[in-house]
mmCIF file of C-alpha atoms in Angstrom:
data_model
loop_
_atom_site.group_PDB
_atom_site.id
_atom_site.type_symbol
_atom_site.label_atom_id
_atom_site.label_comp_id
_atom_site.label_asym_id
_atom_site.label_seq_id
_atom_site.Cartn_x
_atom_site.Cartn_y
_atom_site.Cartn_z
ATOM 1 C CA UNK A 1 6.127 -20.138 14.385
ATOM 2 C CA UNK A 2 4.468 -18.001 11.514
ATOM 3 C CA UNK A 3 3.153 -17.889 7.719
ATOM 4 C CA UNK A 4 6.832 -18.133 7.015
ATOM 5 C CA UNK A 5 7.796 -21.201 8.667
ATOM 6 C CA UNK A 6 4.790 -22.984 7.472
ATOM 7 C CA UNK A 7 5.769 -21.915 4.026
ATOM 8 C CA UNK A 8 9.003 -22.172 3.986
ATOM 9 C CA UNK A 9 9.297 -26.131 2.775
ATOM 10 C CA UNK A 10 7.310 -24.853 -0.144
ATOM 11 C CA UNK A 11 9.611 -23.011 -1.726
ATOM 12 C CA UNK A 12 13.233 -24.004 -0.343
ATOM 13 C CA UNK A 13 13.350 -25.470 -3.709
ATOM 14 C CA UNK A 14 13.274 -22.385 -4.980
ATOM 15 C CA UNK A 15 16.835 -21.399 -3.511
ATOM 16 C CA UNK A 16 18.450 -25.264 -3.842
ATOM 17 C CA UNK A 17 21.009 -26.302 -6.055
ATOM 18 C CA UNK A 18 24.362 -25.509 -7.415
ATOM 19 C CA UNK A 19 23.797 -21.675 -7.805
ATOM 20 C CA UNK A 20 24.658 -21.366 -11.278
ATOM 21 C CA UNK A 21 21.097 -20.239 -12.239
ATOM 22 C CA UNK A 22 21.298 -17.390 -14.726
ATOM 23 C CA UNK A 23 20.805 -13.648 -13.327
ATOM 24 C CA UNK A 24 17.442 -11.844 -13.113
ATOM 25 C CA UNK A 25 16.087 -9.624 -15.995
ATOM 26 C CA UNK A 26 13.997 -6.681 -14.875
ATOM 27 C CA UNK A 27 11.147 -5.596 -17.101
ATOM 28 C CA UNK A 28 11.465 -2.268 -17.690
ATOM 29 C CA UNK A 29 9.348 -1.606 -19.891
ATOM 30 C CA UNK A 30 6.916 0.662 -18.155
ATOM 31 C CA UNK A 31 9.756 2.926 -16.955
ATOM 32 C CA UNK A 32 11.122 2.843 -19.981
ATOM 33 C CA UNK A 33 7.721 3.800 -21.728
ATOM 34 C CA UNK A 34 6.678 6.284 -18.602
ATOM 35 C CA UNK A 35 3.602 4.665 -17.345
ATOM 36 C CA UNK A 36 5.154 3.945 -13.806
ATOM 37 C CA UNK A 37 5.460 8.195 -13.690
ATOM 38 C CA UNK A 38 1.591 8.219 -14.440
ATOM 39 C CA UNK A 39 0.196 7.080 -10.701
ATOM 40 C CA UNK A 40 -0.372 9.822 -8.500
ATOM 41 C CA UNK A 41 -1.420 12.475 -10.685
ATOM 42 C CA UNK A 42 -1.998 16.137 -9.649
ATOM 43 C CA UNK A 43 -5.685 15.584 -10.321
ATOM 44 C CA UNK A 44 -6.322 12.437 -8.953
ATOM 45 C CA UNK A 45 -8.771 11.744 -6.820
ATOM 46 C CA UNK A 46 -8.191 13.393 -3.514
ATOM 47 C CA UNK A 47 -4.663 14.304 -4.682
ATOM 48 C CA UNK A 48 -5.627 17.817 -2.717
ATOM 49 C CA UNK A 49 -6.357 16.137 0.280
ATOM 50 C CA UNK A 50 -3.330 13.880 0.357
ATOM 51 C CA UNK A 51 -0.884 15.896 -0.017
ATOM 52 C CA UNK A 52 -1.765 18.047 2.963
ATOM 53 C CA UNK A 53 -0.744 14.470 5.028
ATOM 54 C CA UNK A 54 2.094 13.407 6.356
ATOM 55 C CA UNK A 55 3.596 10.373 4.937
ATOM 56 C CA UNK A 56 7.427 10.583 6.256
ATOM 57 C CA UNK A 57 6.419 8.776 9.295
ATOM 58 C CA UNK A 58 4.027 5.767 9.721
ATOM 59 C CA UNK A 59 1.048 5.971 10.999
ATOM 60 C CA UNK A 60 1.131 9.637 10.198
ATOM 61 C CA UNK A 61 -1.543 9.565 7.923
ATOM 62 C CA UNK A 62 -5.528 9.380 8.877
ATOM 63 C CA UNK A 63 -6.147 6.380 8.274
ATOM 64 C CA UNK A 64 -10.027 7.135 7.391
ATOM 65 C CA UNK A 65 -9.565 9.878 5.404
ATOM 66 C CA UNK A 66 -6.428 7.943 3.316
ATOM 67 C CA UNK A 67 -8.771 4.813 2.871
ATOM 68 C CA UNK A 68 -12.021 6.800 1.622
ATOM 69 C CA UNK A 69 -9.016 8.541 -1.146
ATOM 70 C CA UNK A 70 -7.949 5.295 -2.055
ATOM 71 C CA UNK A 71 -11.228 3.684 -2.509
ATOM 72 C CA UNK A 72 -12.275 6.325 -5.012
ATOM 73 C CA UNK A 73 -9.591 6.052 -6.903
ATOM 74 C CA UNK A 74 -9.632 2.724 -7.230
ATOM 75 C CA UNK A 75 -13.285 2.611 -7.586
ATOM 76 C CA UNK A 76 -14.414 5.540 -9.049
ATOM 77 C CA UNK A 77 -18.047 6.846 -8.444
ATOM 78 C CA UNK A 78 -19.080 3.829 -6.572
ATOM 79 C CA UNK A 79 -20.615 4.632 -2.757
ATOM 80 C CA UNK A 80 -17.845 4.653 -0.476
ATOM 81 C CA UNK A 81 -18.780 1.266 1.899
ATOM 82 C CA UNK A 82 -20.064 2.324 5.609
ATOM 83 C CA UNK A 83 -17.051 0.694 7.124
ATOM 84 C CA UNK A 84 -14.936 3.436 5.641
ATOM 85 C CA UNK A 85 -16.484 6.200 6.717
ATOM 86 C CA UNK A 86 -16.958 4.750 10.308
ATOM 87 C CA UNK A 87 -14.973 6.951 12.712
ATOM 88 C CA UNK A 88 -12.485 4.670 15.058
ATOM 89 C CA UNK A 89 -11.512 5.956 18.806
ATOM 90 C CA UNK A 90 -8.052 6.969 18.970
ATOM 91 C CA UNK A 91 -5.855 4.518 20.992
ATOM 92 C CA UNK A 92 -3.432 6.127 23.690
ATOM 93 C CA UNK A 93 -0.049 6.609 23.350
ATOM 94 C CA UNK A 94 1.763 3.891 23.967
ATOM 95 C CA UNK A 95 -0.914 1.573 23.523
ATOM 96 C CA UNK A 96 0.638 -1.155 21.203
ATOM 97 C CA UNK A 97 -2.689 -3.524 21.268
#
């Protein structure tokens, strides 16, 4: 058993009845008016840095490096927090824990 199980009698309402709800309207708005093609700018905050990863594959990425990018661009010129910059031993391959 999971979150979803324990959920799910929340919301099975949701998806009752005689299915002649009316269809979904997507906003589209911002891709109509180009502001989803403004995230990940050229000049971004360490737009330099990630672009040199590799994103095809998960887990591809380092993980510190990625989180300290996102943090200042989220955050701006606030100090990075400690826990960030904190290096983390590698695991073996084939460790799943």
């Amino acid at each position: 058993m999971n979150n979803n199980d324990a959920f799910a009698s929340l919301i099975s309402p949701i998806f009752a009845g005689p299915g002649d709800q009316a269809a979904y309207t997507a906003d589209t708005s911002n891709r109509d008016n180009g502001l989803i093609y403004t995230a990940n700018a050229k000049t971004a905050p360490g737009a330099k840095e990630s672009a040199k990863m590799d994103f095809r594959h998960a887990d591809r990425a380092d993980a510190g490096k990625l989180n300290v990018i996102l943090w200042l661009d989220a955050m701006g010129d606030k100090p990075v927090p400690a826990m960030l910059k904190e290096k983390r031993k590698k695991t073996k391959d084939g460790d799943d824990d």
